[in-house]
Amino acid sequence: MNNLAILGGKPEIGYKLPDVYSNSGRNVGEEEKKELIEVIESGSLGYLPGKKLKQFQNDWAEKFDVKTAVATSSGTAALHTAMIFINVGPGDEVLVPAVTDMGTVIAILLQNATPVFVDVDLYTQNIDPSDLERKITEKTKAIMVVHLFGYPCDMDSIIKIAEKNNLLVVEDCAQAHLTKYKGKIVGTIGDVGCFSFQQTKHITTGDGGMVITNNNNIRGRELQLCADKGWPREKYRDHYFLAPNYHMTDLQAAVGIAQLRKLDSFIENRRKSALALSKAIKDIEGVVVPYDNDDNLHTYFAYSFTIDPKKFKIDNKKLAEAITAEGVKIFPSYLPKPLYLYDPLLKSKTYGNTKCPFNCINYSVEANYKEGICPVAEEASMRGMFILWNEKISEDQGNDMGNAIKKVLTYYKK
Ligand SMILES: *Cc1c(COP(=O)(O)O)cnc(C)c1O
């Protein structure tokens, strides 16, 4: 029975699992088509004076019970808009977890501010509040938290630290649509929340993003202007400050409106199948399945579990290859290495050859990016096992995936 597929045996899963790159794992159809046709027939595809973008923003604001929602062209654009909104600039430091999508860090760098990397929890890979507190300096302006994989950060501790040090909190919820922390929806706990609708996220508009806030005038700026060239549209060609054009189009918004109506059911499905997988593998020695409970509700952008490398004969990269051969596409951890070890940071590959913001003409900031600054994040890359999740995976399929993983882990058990 232990004849592994990678050693020439029969794969445990003899069919193709749903994936997020086609309608096998996405739910895009008649509802989206109907909304889109209205936009096409109106001839107004942009956001001015289209109706769909305004509706999508209103629907999103209502769903999250916030005052303001501004749609953007991507999640990275949403995060950059948030940085502009809270008036982060050259010389400012922004605290950010060492494990996240590069988009989180790009948003900080595009303001010529300095990302200061904070270590993470070994199991959730979410920002570690005790390391966060240690890394605050007089230059720190804000904290960017990331609810990775769909599991919430320890927001009580983070908000407490932020209040004590007079810092604003931006929540990157790109992987955490409707995730709950102590019953509260993430993105509404800090000062600003950001979302992504890229192809693999809980809902998709192809690419796209959203920024939400309850306080539409932080540090003297209005959110909408931060994604619209600083242009107050009620005025004839005026620009209050430097800002990019990050509009979402009415075409994307039309798709977003239909997707949002299905979001609750998507999350219900994602949770059912993920919990079936957890049930199948939770008792394997050396495995820690994702935390999840009613208060801290995981919404499973991804299913990421942890292995104890000492319990297995081969490392997580080789285990991932063997599990993939059984028919479950799995990666050895979310990131192969923490973000500070990538070239934009490690080698200051930023604005042309200037190396700004690390070494600009008139100033330079200290940014000590090197191996070892976030040891837990580095360790996590050797322990993680990462599966991109979707709403079409059934409970039975979750269980099948569990059996495939169990087959491989049992075979390579020490
Ligand atoms: C996807 C993602 C982003 C960036 O979103 P894009 O839409 O791809 O620009 C940022 N942060 C996290 C945590 C993400 O998962």
Coordinates of C-alpha atoms and ligand atoms in Angstrom, one line a residue:
M1 CA 0.0 0.0 0.0
N2 CA 2.9 2.3 0.6
N3 CA 4.0 2.3 -3.0
L4 CA 4.5 6.0 -3.4
A5 CA 3.7 7.6 -6.8
I6 CA 7.1 9.3 -6.8
L7 CA 8.7 5.8 -6.5
G8 CA 6.6 4.5 -9.4
G9 CA 3.4 3.6 -7.6
K10 CA -0.1 4.6 -8.4
P11 CA -1.1 8.2 -7.3
E12 CA -3.4 8.3 -4.3
I13 CA -5.7 10.8 -6.2
G14 CA -6.6 9.5 -9.6
Y15 CA -8.5 12.6 -10.7
K16 CA -7.8 16.3 -11.2
L17 CA -8.5 18.5 -8.2
P18 CA -10.2 21.9 -8.8
D19 CA -7.8 24.8 -9.3
V20 CA -8.0 28.5 -9.1
Y21 CA -6.9 29.1 -12.7
S22 CA -10.1 27.8 -14.3
N23 CA -13.7 27.4 -13.5
S24 CA -12.9 24.0 -12.0
G25 CA -12.0 26.0 -8.9
R26 CA -13.6 29.4 -9.5
N27 CA -17.2 30.3 -9.6
V28 CA -17.5 32.8 -12.4
G29 CA -20.6 32.6 -14.7
E30 CA -24.0 33.9 -15.5
E31 CA -24.2 36.4 -12.6
E32 CA -20.9 38.1 -13.7
K33 CA -21.9 38.0 -17.3
K34 CA -25.2 39.8 -16.6
E35 CA -23.5 42.6 -14.7
L36 CA -20.8 42.9 -17.4
I37 CA -23.2 43.1 -20.3
E38 CA -24.8 46.1 -18.7
V39 CA -21.5 47.9 -18.6
I40 CA -20.7 47.0 -22.2
E41 CA -24.1 48.1 -23.4
S42 CA -23.8 51.4 -21.5
G43 CA -20.5 52.3 -23.4
S44 CA -19.1 53.6 -20.1
L45 CA -16.3 51.3 -19.1
G46 CA -14.3 53.6 -16.8
Y47 CA -15.2 54.7 -13.3
L48 CA -16.4 58.2 -14.4
P49 CA -19.4 58.3 -14.7
G50 CA -20.1 54.5 -14.5
K51 CA -22.4 53.0 -12.0
K52 CA -20.8 49.6 -11.2
L53 CA -17.7 50.9 -9.4
K54 CA -19.8 53.1 -7.1
Q55 CA -22.1 50.2 -6.4
F56 CA -19.3 47.7 -5.8
Q57 CA -17.7 50.2 -3.3
N58 CA -21.1 50.7 -1.6
D59 CA -21.8 47.0 -1.4
W60 CA -18.3 46.3 0.0
A61 CA -18.6 49.2 2.6
E62 CA -22.0 47.8 3.7
K63 CA -20.7 44.2 3.9
F64 CA -17.8 45.3 6.1
D65 CA -19.9 48.0 7.9
V66 CA -17.5 50.8 7.2
K67 CA -17.9 54.4 6.1
T68 CA -15.6 54.4 3.1
A69 CA -14.5 51.9 0.5
V70 CA -12.3 52.8 -2.5
A71 CA -11.7 50.2 -5.2
T72 CA -8.3 49.9 -6.9
S73 CA -6.6 48.2 -9.8
S74 CA -4.8 45.6 -7.6
G75 CA -4.1 44.6 -4.0
T76 CA -0.6 46.2 -4.2
A77 CA -2.3 49.4 -5.4
A78 CA -4.7 49.2 -2.5
L79 CA -1.8 48.9 0.0
H80 CA 0.1 51.8 -1.7
T81 CA -3.0 53.9 -1.6
A82 CA -3.2 53.2 2.1
M83 CA 0.4 54.3 2.6
I84 CA -0.3 57.6 0.7
F85 CA -3.5 58.0 2.8
I86 CA -1.7 57.8 6.1
N87 CA 1.0 60.1 4.8
V88 CA 4.0 57.8 5.0
G89 CA 7.1 59.3 3.3
P90 CA 10.9 59.3 3.0
G91 CA 12.6 58.6 6.3
D92 CA 9.6 57.0 7.8
E93 CA 9.8 53.4 9.0
V94 CA 6.9 51.0 8.6
L95 CA 6.9 47.7 10.5
V96 CA 6.0 44.7 8.3
P97 CA 6.1 40.9 8.8
A98 CA 9.0 39.1 7.1
V99 CA 6.6 36.6 5.5
T100 CA 4.0 38.2 3.1
D101 CA 3.4 38.9 -0.6
M102 CA 6.0 41.3 -2.0
G103 CA 3.1 43.7 -2.7
T104 CA 2.9 44.6 1.0
V105 CA 6.5 45.7 0.9
I106 CA 6.4 47.4 -2.5
A107 CA 3.6 49.7 -1.1
I108 CA 6.1 51.0 1.5
L109 CA 9.0 51.3 -0.8
L110 CA 7.0 53.2 -3.4
Q111 CA 6.6 56.0 -0.7
N112 CA 10.4 55.9 -0.3
A113 CA 9.8 54.7 3.3
T114 CA 11.8 51.9 5.0
P115 CA 10.3 48.5 5.6
V116 CA 11.4 47.2 9.0
F117 CA 10.9 43.5 9.1
V118 CA 9.4 41.8 12.1
D119 CA 9.6 38.2 12.9
V120 CA 6.6 35.8 12.7
D121 CA 5.0 33.1 14.7
L122 CA 6.3 29.7 13.6
Y123 CA 2.9 28.1 13.1
T124 CA 0.6 30.9 11.8
Q125 CA 3.5 32.9 10.2
N126 CA 1.7 36.0 11.4
I127 CA 3.5 39.0 12.8
D128 CA 5.0 38.4 16.3
P129 CA 3.8 41.3 18.7
S130 CA 6.8 40.9 21.0
D131 CA 9.3 41.3 18.1
L132 CA 7.1 44.2 16.8
E133 CA 7.5 46.1 20.0
R134 CA 11.3 45.6 20.0
K135 CA 11.6 47.1 16.5
I136 CA 9.9 50.4 17.1
T137 CA 12.1 53.5 16.8
E138 CA 11.4 57.3 16.8
K139 CA 11.0 57.0 13.0
T140 CA 8.3 54.4 13.1
K141 CA 5.1 55.7 11.5
A142 CA 2.9 52.7 11.0
I143 CA 2.4 49.0 11.4
M144 CA 1.3 46.9 8.5
V145 CA -0.1 43.6 9.7
V146 CA -0.9 40.7 7.3
H147 CA -3.5 38.1 8.1
L148 CA -1.6 35.4 6.3
F149 CA -3.4 32.4 4.7
G150 CA -6.8 33.7 6.1
Y151 CA -6.0 33.4 9.8
P152 CA -6.1 36.6 12.0
C153 CA -3.1 38.2 13.7
D154 CA -3.1 38.9 17.4
M155 CA -4.9 42.2 17.0
D156 CA -5.4 43.0 20.8
S157 CA -1.7 43.0 21.4
I158 CA -1.0 44.9 18.1
I159 CA -3.6 47.7 18.8
K160 CA -2.2 48.0 22.3
I161 CA 1.3 48.6 21.1
A162 CA 0.1 51.0 18.4
E163 CA -1.8 53.1 20.8
K164 CA 1.1 53.2 23.3
N165 CA 3.4 54.4 20.5
N166 CA 1.0 56.6 18.6
L167 CA 1.2 54.4 15.4
L168 CA -1.4 53.8 12.7
V169 CA -2.3 50.2 11.8
V170 CA -2.9 49.1 8.2
E171 CA -4.4 45.6 7.8
D172 CA -3.4 43.6 4.7
C173 CA -6.4 41.4 4.2
A174 CA -5.5 40.2 0.7
Q175 CA -5.7 36.6 2.0
A176 CA -8.3 37.2 4.6
H177 CA -11.7 38.2 3.2
L178 CA -14.2 38.0 6.1
T179 CA -11.7 36.4 8.5
K180 CA -12.7 37.1 12.1
Y181 CA -10.6 38.0 15.1
K182 CA -12.5 37.5 18.4
G183 CA -15.7 37.8 16.3
K184 CA -14.7 41.0 14.6
I185 CA -14.1 41.2 10.8
V186 CA -10.5 41.9 10.0
G187 CA -9.8 45.0 8.0
T188 CA -12.1 47.0 10.4
I189 CA -10.0 46.6 13.5
G190 CA -7.0 48.8 12.5
D191 CA -7.2 52.3 10.9
V192 CA -7.2 51.0 7.2
G193 CA -8.0 47.6 5.6
C194 CA -6.7 46.5 2.2
F195 CA -8.0 43.6 0.0
S196 CA -6.9 41.9 -3.3
F197 CA -9.2 40.4 -6.0
Q198 CA -6.3 38.9 -7.9
Q199 CA -7.1 35.6 -9.6
T200 CA -6.3 33.3 -6.7
K201 CA -8.0 35.3 -3.9
H202 CA -11.4 34.5 -2.2
I203 CA -13.2 36.5 -4.8
T204 CA -11.7 37.7 -8.0
T205 CA -12.0 40.5 -10.6
G206 CA -9.0 39.2 -12.5
D207 CA -6.9 41.8 -10.8
G208 CA -8.2 44.4 -8.4
G209 CA -8.3 45.6 -4.8
M210 CA -10.2 47.6 -2.2
V211 CA -9.2 50.0 0.7
I212 CA -11.6 50.5 3.6
T213 CA -11.6 52.9 6.5
N214 CA -14.0 54.4 9.1
N215 CA -12.0 57.6 9.3
N216 CA -11.9 59.2 5.9
N217 CA -9.5 61.9 6.8
I218 CA -6.3 60.6 8.4
R219 CA -3.4 63.0 8.6
G220 CA -5.2 65.5 6.4
R221 CA -5.9 63.3 3.4
E222 CA -9.1 61.9 1.9
L223 CA -8.9 58.3 0.8
Q224 CA -10.5 58.6 -2.6
L225 CA -7.9 61.3 -3.7
C226 CA -5.0 58.9 -2.8
A227 CA -6.0 56.6 -5.7
D228 CA -7.1 59.4 -8.1
K229 CA -4.1 61.7 -8.8
G230 CA -5.0 63.8 -5.8
W231 CA -7.8 65.2 -7.9
P232 CA -11.0 66.4 -6.2
R233 CA -13.3 65.7 -9.1
E234 CA -15.9 68.2 -8.1
K235 CA -13.3 70.9 -9.0
Y236 CA -12.0 71.7 -12.4
R237 CA -8.5 70.3 -12.7
D238 CA -7.0 70.7 -9.3
H239 CA -4.5 68.4 -7.6
Y240 CA -4.0 68.6 -3.9
F241 CA -0.9 66.3 -3.6
L242 CA 1.0 63.6 -5.5
A243 CA -1.0 60.4 -6.0
P244 CA -1.2 57.7 -8.7
N245 CA -4.2 56.7 -10.8
Y246 CA -5.2 53.3 -9.4
H247 CA -8.9 53.2 -10.5
M248 CA -10.6 49.9 -10.9
T249 CA -12.7 50.0 -14.1
D250 CA -16.5 49.5 -14.3
L251 CA -15.8 46.2 -16.1
Q252 CA -13.9 44.8 -13.1
A253 CA -16.4 46.2 -10.6
A254 CA -19.3 44.5 -12.5
V255 CA -17.6 41.2 -11.9
G256 CA -16.8 42.1 -8.3
I257 CA -20.5 42.9 -7.5
A258 CA -21.6 39.4 -8.6
Q259 CA -18.6 37.8 -6.8
L260 CA -19.3 39.6 -3.6
R261 CA -22.8 38.2 -3.5
K262 CA -21.3 34.7 -3.4
L263 CA -18.5 35.4 -0.9
D264 CA -20.3 34.0 2.2
S265 CA -20.9 30.7 0.4
F266 CA -17.4 30.6 -0.9
I267 CA -16.0 30.9 2.6
E268 CA -18.4 28.2 3.9
N269 CA -17.2 25.8 1.2
R270 CA -13.5 26.6 1.8
R271 CA -13.9 26.0 5.5
K272 CA -15.7 22.7 5.1
S273 CA -13.1 21.1 2.9
A274 CA -10.2 22.5 4.8
L275 CA -11.6 21.2 8.1
A276 CA -12.0 17.8 6.4
L277 CA -8.3 17.9 5.5
S278 CA -7.3 18.9 9.0
K279 CA -9.3 16.0 10.4
A280 CA -7.5 13.6 8.2
I281 CA -3.9 14.7 9.1
K282 CA -4.1 16.2 12.6
D283 CA -3.0 13.1 14.4
I284 CA 0.1 12.4 12.3
E285 CA 3.2 12.9 14.6
G286 CA 5.2 16.0 13.6
V287 CA 2.2 17.7 11.9
V288 CA 0.5 20.9 13.2
V289 CA -2.7 21.7 11.3
P290 CA -4.0 25.4 11.0
Y291 CA -5.5 26.9 14.1
D292 CA -9.2 27.6 13.6
N293 CA -12.2 28.3 15.9
D294 CA -15.4 30.2 16.0
D295 CA -13.8 33.3 17.5
N296 CA -10.7 33.4 15.3
L297 CA -12.3 32.2 12.1
H298 CA -9.9 31.0 9.4
T299 CA -11.2 31.6 5.8
Y300 CA -8.5 29.5 4.1
F301 CA -7.1 31.5 1.2
A302 CA -4.5 28.7 1.5
Y303 CA -4.2 25.6 3.6
S304 CA -0.8 25.8 5.3
F305 CA 0.3 23.2 7.8
T306 CA 3.6 22.8 9.6
I307 CA 5.9 19.8 9.9
D308 CA 8.6 19.1 12.4
P309 CA 11.6 18.4 10.2
K310 CA 13.2 16.2 12.9
K311 CA 10.4 13.7 12.5
F312 CA 10.9 13.0 8.8
K313 CA 13.7 11.5 6.8
I314 CA 13.5 14.1 4.0
D315 CA 13.0 17.9 4.0
N316 CA 9.8 19.8 3.2
K317 CA 10.9 20.4 -0.4
K318 CA 11.3 16.7 -1.1
L319 CA 8.1 15.9 0.8
A320 CA 6.2 18.5 -1.3
E321 CA 7.5 16.7 -4.5
A322 CA 6.3 13.3 -3.2
I323 CA 2.9 14.7 -2.2
T324 CA 2.5 16.5 -5.5
A325 CA 3.2 13.2 -7.3
E326 CA 0.2 11.7 -5.4
G327 CA -2.0 14.3 -7.1
V328 CA -2.1 17.2 -4.5
K329 CA -0.3 20.3 -5.7
I330 CA 1.6 21.4 -2.6
F331 CA 4.5 23.8 -2.1
P332 CA 7.3 23.7 0.5
S333 CA 6.1 26.7 2.6
Y334 CA 4.6 29.9 1.2
L335 CA 7.9 31.7 0.7
P336 CA 11.2 29.9 0.0
K337 CA 12.8 32.7 2.1
P338 CA 11.8 35.8 4.0
L339 CA 11.3 38.9 1.9
Y340 CA 14.3 40.8 3.1
L341 CA 16.5 38.2 1.3
Y342 CA 15.1 39.2 -2.1
D343 CA 17.0 41.6 -4.4
P344 CA 14.9 44.8 -4.0
L345 CA 15.8 44.8 -0.3
L346 CA 19.1 42.7 0.0
K347 CA 20.7 44.5 -3.0
S348 CA 18.7 47.8 -2.9
K349 CA 17.3 47.3 -6.4
T350 CA 14.9 50.1 -6.3
Y351 CA 14.7 53.5 -8.2
G352 CA 17.1 53.2 -11.1
N353 CA 20.6 53.0 -9.7
T354 CA 20.0 55.4 -6.8
K355 CA 19.4 52.7 -4.1
C356 CA 16.8 55.1 -2.6
P357 CA 15.4 55.0 0.0
F358 CA 18.3 53.2 1.6
N359 CA 21.0 55.4 0.3
C360 CA 19.6 58.6 -1.2
I361 CA 21.5 61.7 -2.3
N362 CA 20.5 63.8 0.8
Y363 CA 20.0 61.1 3.3
S364 CA 20.4 57.5 4.0
V365 CA 18.6 55.2 6.4
E366 CA 19.8 52.2 8.1
A367 CA 18.4 49.1 6.7
N368 CA 20.2 46.0 7.9
Y369 CA 18.8 43.4 5.6
K370 CA 20.7 40.1 5.9
E371 CA 20.2 36.5 6.9
G372 CA 19.3 36.0 10.6
I373 CA 17.3 39.2 11.3
C374 CA 14.1 37.2 11.6
P375 CA 15.2 33.7 12.6
V376 CA 11.7 32.2 13.1
A377 CA 10.6 33.4 9.6
E378 CA 13.7 31.6 8.2
E379 CA 12.9 28.4 10.2
A380 CA 9.2 28.6 9.0
S381 CA 10.3 28.3 5.4
M382 CA 11.7 24.9 6.2
R383 CA 8.6 23.8 8.1
G384 CA 5.7 25.0 6.0
M385 CA 3.6 23.0 3.6
F386 CA 1.4 25.2 1.4
I387 CA -1.7 24.4 -0.7
L388 CA -3.6 27.1 -2.6
W389 CA -7.2 26.6 -1.6
N390 CA -10.5 27.2 -3.5
E391 CA -14.3 27.2 -3.0
K392 CA -14.9 24.2 -5.3
I393 CA -12.9 21.6 -3.3
S394 CA -15.4 19.3 -1.7
E395 CA -15.3 17.7 1.8
D396 CA -14.6 14.3 0.2
Q397 CA -11.7 15.8 -1.8
G398 CA -10.3 17.4 1.3
N399 CA -10.3 14.0 2.9
D400 CA -8.7 12.4 -0.2
M401 CA -6.0 15.1 0.0
G402 CA -5.5 14.2 3.6
N403 CA -5.0 10.5 2.7
A404 CA -2.5 11.4 0.1
I405 CA -0.5 13.5 2.5
K406 CA -0.7 10.8 5.2
K407 CA 0.6 8.2 2.7
V408 CA 3.7 10.2 2.1
L409 CA 4.4 11.4 5.6
T410 CA 3.9 7.9 7.0
Y411 CA 6.4 6.5 4.4
Y412 CA 9.1 9.0 5.3
K413 CA 8.5 9.0 9.1
K414 CA 11.7 8.6 11.1
Ligands
LIG1 C1 -2.0 39.0 -3.1 C2 -1.5 39.7 -2.0 C3 -1.0 41.1 -2.1 C4 -1.0 41.8 -3.4 O1 -2.2 41.8 -4.1 P1 -2.1 41.9 -5.8 O2 -3.5 42.1 -6.1 O3 -1.5 40.7 -6.3 O4 -1.3 43.1 -6.1 C5 -0.6 41.7 -1.0 N1 -0.5 41.1 0.2 C6 -0.9 39.8 0.3 C7 -0.8 39.2 1.7 C8 -1.3 39.1 -0.8 O5 -1.7 37.8 -0.6

